[in-house]
Short mmCIF file of C-alpha atoms and ligand atoms in Angstrom, two decimals:
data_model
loop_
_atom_site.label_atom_id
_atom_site.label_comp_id
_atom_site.label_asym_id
_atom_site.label_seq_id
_atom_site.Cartn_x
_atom_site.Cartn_y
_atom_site.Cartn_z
CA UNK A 1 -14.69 184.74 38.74
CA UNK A 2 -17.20 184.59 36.07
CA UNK A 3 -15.49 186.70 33.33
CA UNK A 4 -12.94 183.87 33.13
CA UNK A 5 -14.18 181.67 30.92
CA UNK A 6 -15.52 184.67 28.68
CA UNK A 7 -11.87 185.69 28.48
CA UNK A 8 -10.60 182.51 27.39
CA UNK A 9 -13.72 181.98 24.58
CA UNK A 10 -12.55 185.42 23.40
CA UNK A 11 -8.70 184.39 23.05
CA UNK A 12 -9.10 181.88 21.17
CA UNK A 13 -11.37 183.27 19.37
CA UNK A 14 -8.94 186.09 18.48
CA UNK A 15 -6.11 183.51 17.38
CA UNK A 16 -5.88 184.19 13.60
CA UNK A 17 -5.64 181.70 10.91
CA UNK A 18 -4.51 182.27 7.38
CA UNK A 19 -7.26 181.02 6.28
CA UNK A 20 -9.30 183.99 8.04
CA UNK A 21 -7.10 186.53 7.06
CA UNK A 22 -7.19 186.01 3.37
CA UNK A 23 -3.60 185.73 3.29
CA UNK A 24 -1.32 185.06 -0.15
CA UNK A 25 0.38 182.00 0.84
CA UNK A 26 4.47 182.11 -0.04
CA UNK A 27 4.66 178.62 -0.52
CA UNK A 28 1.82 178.55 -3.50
CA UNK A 29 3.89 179.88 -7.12
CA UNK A 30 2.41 182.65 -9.45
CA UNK A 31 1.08 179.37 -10.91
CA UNK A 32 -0.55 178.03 -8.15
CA UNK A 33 2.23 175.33 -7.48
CA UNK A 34 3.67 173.96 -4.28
CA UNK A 35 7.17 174.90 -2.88
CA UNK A 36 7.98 172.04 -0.94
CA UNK A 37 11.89 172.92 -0.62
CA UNK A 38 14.71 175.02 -0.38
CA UNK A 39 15.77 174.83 -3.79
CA UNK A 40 12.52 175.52 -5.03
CA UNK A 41 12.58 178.58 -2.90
CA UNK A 42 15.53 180.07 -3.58
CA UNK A 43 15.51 179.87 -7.47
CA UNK A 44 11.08 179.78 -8.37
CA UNK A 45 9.56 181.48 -5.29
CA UNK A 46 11.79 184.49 -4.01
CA UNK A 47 12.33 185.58 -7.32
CA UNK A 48 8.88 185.75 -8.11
CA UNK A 49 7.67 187.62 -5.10
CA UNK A 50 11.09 189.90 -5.04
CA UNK A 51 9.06 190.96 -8.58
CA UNK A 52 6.31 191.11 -7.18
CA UNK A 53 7.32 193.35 -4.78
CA UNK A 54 9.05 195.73 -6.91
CA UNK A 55 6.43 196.24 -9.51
CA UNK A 56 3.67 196.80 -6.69
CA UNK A 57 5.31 198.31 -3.89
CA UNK A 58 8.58 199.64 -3.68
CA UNK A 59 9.69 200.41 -7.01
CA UNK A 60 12.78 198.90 -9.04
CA UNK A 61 16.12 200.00 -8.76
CA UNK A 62 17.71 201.29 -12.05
CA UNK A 63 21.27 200.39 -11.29
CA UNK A 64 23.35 198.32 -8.51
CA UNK A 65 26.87 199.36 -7.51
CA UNK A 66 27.59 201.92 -10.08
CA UNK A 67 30.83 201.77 -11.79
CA UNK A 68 31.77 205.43 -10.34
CA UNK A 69 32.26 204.72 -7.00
CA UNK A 70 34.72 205.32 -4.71
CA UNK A 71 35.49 205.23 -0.61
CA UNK A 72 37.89 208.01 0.76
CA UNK A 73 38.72 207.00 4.96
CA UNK A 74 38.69 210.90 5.91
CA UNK A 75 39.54 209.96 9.62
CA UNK A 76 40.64 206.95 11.82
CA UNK A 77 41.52 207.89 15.20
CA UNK A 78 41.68 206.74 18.59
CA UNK A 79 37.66 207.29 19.84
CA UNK A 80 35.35 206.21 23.34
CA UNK A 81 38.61 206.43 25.67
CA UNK A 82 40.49 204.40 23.62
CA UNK A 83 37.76 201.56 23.06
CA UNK A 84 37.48 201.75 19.63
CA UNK A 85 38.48 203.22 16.84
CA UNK A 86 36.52 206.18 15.10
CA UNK A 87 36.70 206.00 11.22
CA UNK A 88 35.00 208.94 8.89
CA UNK A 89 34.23 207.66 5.49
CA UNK A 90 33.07 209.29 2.51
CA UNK A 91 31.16 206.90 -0.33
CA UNK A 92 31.58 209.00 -3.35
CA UNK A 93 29.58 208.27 -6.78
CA UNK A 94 28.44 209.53 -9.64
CA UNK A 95 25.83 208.42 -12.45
CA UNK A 96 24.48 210.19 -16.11
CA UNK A 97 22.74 213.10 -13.49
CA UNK A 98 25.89 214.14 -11.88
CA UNK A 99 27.40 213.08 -8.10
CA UNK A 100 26.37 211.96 -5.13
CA UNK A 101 27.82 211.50 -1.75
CA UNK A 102 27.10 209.59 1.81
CA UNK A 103 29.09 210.04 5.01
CA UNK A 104 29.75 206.93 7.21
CA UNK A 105 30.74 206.93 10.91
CA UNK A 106 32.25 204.01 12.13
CA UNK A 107 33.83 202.45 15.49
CA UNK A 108 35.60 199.50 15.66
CA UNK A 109 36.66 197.64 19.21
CA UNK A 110 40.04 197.42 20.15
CA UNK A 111 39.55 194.86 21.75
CA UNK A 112 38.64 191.75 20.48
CA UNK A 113 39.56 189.23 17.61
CA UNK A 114 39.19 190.76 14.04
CA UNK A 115 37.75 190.97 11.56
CA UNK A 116 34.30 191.74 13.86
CA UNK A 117 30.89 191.57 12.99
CA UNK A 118 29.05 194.79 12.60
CA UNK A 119 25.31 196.56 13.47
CA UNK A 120 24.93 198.85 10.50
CA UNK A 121 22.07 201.55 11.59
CA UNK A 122 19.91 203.51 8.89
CA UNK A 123 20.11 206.54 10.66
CA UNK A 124 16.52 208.14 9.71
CA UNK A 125 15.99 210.85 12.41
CA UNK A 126 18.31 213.74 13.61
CA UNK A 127 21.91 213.62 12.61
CA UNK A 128 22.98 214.44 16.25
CA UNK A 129 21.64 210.49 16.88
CA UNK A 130 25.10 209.99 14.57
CA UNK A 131 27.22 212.86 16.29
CA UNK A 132 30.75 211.10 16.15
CA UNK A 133 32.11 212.72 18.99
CA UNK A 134 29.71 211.34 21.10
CA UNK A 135 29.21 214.36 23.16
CA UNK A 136 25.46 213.48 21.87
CA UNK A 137 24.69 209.85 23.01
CA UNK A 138 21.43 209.11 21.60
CA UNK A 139 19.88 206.12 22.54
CA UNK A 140 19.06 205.42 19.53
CA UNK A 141 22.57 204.60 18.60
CA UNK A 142 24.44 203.47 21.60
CA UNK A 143 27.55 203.14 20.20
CA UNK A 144 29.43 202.34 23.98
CA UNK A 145 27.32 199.44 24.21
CA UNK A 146 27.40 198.04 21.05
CA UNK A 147 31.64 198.39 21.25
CA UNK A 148 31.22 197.22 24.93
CA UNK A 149 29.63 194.05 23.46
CA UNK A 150 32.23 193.05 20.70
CA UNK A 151 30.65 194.43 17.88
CA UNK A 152 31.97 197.39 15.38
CA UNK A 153 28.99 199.62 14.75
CA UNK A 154 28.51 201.80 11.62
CA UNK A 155 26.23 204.32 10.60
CA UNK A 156 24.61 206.60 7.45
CA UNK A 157 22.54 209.42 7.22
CA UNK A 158 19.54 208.56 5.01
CA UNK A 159 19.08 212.13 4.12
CA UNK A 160 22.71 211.66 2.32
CA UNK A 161 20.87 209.40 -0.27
CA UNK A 162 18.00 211.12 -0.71
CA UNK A 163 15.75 213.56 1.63
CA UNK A 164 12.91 212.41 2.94
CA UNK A 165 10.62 214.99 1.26
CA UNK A 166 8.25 215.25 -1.73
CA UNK A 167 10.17 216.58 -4.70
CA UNK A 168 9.20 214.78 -7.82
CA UNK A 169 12.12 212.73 -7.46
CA UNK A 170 14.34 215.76 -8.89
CA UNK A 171 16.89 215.81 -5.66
CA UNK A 172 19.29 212.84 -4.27
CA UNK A 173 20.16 209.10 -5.98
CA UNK A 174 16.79 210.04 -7.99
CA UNK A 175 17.99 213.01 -9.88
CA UNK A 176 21.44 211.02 -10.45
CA UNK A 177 20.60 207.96 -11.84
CA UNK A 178 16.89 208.42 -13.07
CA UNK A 179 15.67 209.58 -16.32
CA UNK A 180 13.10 211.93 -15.69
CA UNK A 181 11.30 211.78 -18.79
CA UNK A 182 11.14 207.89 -18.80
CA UNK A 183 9.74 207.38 -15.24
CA UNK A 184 7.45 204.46 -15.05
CA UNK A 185 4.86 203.86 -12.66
CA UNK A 186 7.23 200.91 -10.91
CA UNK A 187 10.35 203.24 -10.59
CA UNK A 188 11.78 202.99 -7.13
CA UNK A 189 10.44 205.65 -4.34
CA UNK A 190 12.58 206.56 -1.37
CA UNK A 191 12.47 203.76 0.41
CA UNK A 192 14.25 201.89 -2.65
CA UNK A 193 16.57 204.37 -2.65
CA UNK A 194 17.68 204.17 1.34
CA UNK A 195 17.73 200.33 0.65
CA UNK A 196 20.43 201.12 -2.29
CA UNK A 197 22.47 203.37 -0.32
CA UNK A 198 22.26 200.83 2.61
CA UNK A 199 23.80 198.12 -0.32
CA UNK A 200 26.49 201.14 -0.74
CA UNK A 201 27.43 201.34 2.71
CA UNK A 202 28.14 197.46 2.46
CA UNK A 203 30.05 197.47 -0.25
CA UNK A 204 32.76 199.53 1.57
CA UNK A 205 32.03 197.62 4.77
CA UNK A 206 33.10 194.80 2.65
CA UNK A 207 36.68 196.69 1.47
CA UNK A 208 37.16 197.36 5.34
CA UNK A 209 39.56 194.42 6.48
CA UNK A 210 38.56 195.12 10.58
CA UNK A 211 35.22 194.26 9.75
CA UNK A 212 33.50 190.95 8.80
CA UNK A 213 31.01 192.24 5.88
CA UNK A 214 29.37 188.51 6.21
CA UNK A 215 28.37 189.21 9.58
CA UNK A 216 26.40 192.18 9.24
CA UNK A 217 23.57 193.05 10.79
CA UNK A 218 21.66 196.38 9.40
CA UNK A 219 18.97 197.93 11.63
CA UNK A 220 16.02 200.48 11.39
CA UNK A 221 13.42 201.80 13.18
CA UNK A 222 10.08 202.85 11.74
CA UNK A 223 11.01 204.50 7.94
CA UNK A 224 14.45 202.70 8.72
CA UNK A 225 12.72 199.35 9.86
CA UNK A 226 10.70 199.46 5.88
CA UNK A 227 14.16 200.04 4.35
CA UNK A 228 15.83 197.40 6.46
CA UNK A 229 13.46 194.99 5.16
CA UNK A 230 13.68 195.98 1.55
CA UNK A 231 17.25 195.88 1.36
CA UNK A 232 17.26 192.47 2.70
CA UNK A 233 15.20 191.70 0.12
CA UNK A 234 17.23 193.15 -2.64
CA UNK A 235 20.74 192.31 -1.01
CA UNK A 236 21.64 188.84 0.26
CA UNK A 237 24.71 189.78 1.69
CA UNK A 238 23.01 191.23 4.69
CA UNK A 239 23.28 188.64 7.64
CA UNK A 240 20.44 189.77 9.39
CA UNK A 241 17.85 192.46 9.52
CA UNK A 242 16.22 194.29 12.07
CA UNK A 243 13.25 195.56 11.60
CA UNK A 244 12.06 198.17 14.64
CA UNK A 245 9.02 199.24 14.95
CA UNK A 246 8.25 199.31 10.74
CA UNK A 247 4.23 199.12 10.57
CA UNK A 248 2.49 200.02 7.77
CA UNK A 249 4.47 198.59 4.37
CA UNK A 250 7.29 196.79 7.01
CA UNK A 251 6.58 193.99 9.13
CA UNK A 252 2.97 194.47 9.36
CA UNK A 253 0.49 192.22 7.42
CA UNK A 254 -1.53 195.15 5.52
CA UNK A 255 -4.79 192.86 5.02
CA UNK A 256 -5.27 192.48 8.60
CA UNK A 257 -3.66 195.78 10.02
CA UNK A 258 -4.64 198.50 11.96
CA UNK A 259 -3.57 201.91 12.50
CA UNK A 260 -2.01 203.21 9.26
CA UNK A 261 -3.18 202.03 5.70
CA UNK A 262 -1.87 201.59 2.43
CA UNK A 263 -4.09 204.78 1.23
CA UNK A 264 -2.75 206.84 4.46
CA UNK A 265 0.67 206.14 3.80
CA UNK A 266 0.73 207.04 -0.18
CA UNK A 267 -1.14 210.12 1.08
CA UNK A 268 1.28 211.36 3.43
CA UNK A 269 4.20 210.20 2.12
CA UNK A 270 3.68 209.90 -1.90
CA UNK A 271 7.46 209.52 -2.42
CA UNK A 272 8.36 206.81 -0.31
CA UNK A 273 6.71 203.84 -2.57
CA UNK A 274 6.67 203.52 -6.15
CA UNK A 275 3.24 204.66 -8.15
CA UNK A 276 1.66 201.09 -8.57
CA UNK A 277 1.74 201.08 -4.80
CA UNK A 278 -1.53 203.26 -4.89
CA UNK A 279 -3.41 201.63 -6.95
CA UNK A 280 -3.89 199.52 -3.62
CA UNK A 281 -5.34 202.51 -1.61
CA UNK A 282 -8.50 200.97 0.11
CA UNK A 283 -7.30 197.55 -1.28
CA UNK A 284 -5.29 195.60 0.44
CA UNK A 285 -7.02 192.37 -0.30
CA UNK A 286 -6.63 192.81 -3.98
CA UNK A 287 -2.48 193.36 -3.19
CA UNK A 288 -0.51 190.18 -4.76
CA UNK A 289 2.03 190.23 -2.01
CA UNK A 290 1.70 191.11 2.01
CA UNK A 291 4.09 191.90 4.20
CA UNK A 292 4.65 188.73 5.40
CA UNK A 293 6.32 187.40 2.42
CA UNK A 294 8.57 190.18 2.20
CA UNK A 295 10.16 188.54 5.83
CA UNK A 296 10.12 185.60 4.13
CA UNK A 297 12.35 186.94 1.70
CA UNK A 298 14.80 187.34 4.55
CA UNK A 299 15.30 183.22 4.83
CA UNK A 300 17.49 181.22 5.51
CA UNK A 301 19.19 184.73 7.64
CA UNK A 302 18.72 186.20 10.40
CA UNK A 303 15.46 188.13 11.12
CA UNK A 304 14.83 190.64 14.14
CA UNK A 305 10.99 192.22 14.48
CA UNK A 306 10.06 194.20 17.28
CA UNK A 307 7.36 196.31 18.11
CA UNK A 308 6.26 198.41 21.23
CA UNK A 309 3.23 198.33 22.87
CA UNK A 310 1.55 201.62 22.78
CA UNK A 311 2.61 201.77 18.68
CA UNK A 312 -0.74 201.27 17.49
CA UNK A 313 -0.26 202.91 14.38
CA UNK A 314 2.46 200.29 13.90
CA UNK A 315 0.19 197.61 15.21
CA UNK A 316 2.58 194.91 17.30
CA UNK A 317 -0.50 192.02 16.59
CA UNK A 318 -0.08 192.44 12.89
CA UNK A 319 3.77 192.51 12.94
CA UNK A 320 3.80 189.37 15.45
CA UNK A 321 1.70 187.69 13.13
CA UNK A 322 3.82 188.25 9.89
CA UNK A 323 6.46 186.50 11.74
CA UNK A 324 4.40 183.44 12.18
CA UNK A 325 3.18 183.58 8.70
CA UNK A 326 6.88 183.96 7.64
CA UNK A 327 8.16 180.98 9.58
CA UNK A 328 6.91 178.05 6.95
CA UNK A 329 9.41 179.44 5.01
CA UNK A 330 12.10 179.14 7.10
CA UNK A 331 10.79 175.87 7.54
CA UNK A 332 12.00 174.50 4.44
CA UNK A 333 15.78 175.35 5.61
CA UNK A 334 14.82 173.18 8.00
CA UNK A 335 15.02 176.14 10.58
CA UNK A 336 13.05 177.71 13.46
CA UNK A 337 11.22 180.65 12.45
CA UNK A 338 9.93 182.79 15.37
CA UNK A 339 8.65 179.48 18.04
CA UNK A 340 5.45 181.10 19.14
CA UNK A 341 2.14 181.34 17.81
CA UNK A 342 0.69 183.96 19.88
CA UNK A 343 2.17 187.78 21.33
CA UNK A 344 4.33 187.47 24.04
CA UNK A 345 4.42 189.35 27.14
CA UNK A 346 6.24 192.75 26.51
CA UNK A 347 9.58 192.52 27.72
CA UNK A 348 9.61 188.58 26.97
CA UNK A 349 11.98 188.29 23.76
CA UNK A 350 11.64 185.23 21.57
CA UNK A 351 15.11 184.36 20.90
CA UNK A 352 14.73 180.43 19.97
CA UNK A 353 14.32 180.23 16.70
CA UNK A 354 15.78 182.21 13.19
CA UNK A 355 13.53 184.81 13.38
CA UNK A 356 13.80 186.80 16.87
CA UNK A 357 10.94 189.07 18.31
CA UNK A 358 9.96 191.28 21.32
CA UNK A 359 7.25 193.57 22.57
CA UNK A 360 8.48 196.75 24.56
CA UNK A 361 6.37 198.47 26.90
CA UNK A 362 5.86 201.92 25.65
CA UNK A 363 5.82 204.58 22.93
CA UNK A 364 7.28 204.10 19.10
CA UNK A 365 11.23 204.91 19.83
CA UNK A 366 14.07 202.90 19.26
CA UNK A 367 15.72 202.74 22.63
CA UNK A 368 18.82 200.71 24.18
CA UNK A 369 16.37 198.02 25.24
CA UNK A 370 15.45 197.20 21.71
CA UNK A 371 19.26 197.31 21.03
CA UNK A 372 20.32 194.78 24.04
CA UNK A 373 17.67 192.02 22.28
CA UNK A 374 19.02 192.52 19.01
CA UNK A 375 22.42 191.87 20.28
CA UNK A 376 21.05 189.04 22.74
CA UNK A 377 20.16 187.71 19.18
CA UNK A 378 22.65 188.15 17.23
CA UNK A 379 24.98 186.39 19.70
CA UNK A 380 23.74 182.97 19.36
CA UNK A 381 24.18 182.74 16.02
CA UNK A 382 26.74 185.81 15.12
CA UNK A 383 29.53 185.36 17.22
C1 GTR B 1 5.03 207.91 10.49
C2 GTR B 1 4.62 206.99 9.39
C3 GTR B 1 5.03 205.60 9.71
C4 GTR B 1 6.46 205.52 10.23
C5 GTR B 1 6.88 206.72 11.06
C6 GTR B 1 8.38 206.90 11.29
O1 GTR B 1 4.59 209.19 10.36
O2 GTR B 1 3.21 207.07 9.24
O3 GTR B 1 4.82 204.73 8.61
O4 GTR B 1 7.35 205.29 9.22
O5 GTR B 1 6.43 207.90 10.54
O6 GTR B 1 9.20 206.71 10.40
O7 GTR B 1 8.73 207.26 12.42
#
């Protein structure tokens, strides 16, 4: 009976305050003024810290949509006993380093009113998770249940874009639309380059006349939860974003996480940010930007976090707490952002507010459970 008091001193102890946490504030400008609304927002404060973000972290893209680009539908059929329709898409382009490809899968319901809204996955892990048969049914896209609940469900191979290895940026979009000689130390890593093809994938979404490209919601877990974020960032045509599971240089504020580290992450994965990004190995109180602002960047849309509770090298208390540190932002819309100061039980989603979040018991996976909440989600404010 004694403890109880002790464990009640300790909780509040252990609620964090910006002002503890050294935190860059999103509401102060590059020149230390106050943005106090919407407007000031949208056209002073994102801008700055999308810059921000690009020269420090992820790189800069060297191109948009590029002008040689072209979709060819290389199957639409009858799919899922006859509950959706299977389409096989190829998103062909080209740039001054030659051509470039990336497959789509896509299922549409049959039933339903059209044009639907669609979960767009970043598929980051084996390409049997995108087998379009189905004879593979991954949990990690379960396409049944996403047609089951009214929504078309697409799908790329991030691999497609470029492969998730160490190559001196000589292979995929790099080698196609990069000048090798003239790479500068904020050229845009992997990541970048996922969040571009992601951009891709939406563009032909949008030229798809089943599907409602302003309702789409594009989802990734871990590596895929990063990209998520950054493409939101970069693209405001996303709806909402779901970040799974994204740690270290995703949801997670770096000043105050634990697990992996800026210097880890440039260590083991030296191609995924762009070279500024290291200069902030051991330093993440000198970074201009955390993570936290990059979910601000997601305002006024939608915003999904979730984390699991044995992902410590993710760190669930420092991707809660970006969320919370995100919400002033949303604020200024005059909008919700996540409606809880402190982590919730696992299995206890926070649904009220613009930004959603849960805590899943268990190991870092993105499993149906994860998908059910982001659908619980998006049907408030989708559908
Ligand atoms: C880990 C990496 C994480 C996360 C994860 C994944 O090895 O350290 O940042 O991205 O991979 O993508 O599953």
């Amino acid at each position: 009976m004694k403890t109880t008091p002790i464990i009640l001193l300790c909780s509040s102890l252990f609620t964090m305050q910006a002002s503890d946490m050294n935190l860059p504030n999103p509401l102060l400008s590059n020149d230390h003024r106050p943005i106090t609304t919407s407007q000031e927002w949208m056209q002073v404060r994102r801008p700055e810290l999308l810059e921000l973000f690009r020269d420090n972290v992820y790189g800069r893209a060297p191109i948009q949509r590029p002008e040689k680009m072209t979709y060819k539908v290389e199957e639409s059929a009858p799919a899922l006993n006859g509950s959706a329709v299977r389409k096989q898409v190829r998103i062909d382009f080209s740039g001054p380093g030659g051509d470039g490809h990336v497959d789509v899968i896509l299922f549409v319901p049959q039933k339903g009113s059209r044009p639907h809204p669609c979960f767009l996955l970043l598929s980051n892990r084996s390409i049997k998770d995108m087998d379009p048969s189905r004879t593979n049914q991954a949990p990690f896209w379960p396409v049944q249940e996403i047609i089951n609940r009214g929504y078309a469900t697409a799908a790329f191979f991030t691999a497609d874009i470029d492969p998730d290895f160490h190559d001196g940026f000589t292979n995929g979009v790099h080698r196609i639309f990069d000048r090798p000689a003239a790479r500068k130390p904020d050229a845009w890593g992997t990541i970048a380059a996922w969040a571009w093809g992601a951009s891709r994938v939406l563009d032909y979404l949008e030229a798809d006349k089943n599907l409602d490209a302003r309702r789409v919601a594009l989802v990734g877990h871990s590596r895929g939860g990063k990209t998520a974020l950054w493409a939101g960032a970069e693209d405001q045509r996303f709806a909402m974003l779901v970040s799974n599971e994204s740690g270290c240089t995703g949801a997670a504020i770096s000043r105050i996480k634990e697990g992996e580290k800026i210097g880890g992450i440039n260590e083991h994965f030296p191609h995924w940010f762009c070279q500024n990004y290291r200069k902030f190995n051991g330093r993440e109180n000198d970074l201009p930007v955390d993570q936290h602002e990059l979910l601000a960047l997601m305002a006024p849309r939608l915003l999904y976090v979730s984390s699991a509770s044995e992902d410590k090298w993710a760190d669930p208390k420092a991707e809660f707490q970006s969320t919370v540190e995100a919400s002033p932002v949303y604020k200024l819309f005059k909008l919700e952002g996540v409606g809880a100061q402190s982590l919730p039980a696992p299995e206890h989603p926070l649904t009220s507010g613009h930004i959603g979040y849960h805590l899943r018991t268990g190991k870092h996976d993105l499993l149906e459970y994860d998908w059910s909440c982001f659908m619980n989600f998006a049907d408030k404010f989708m559908k």
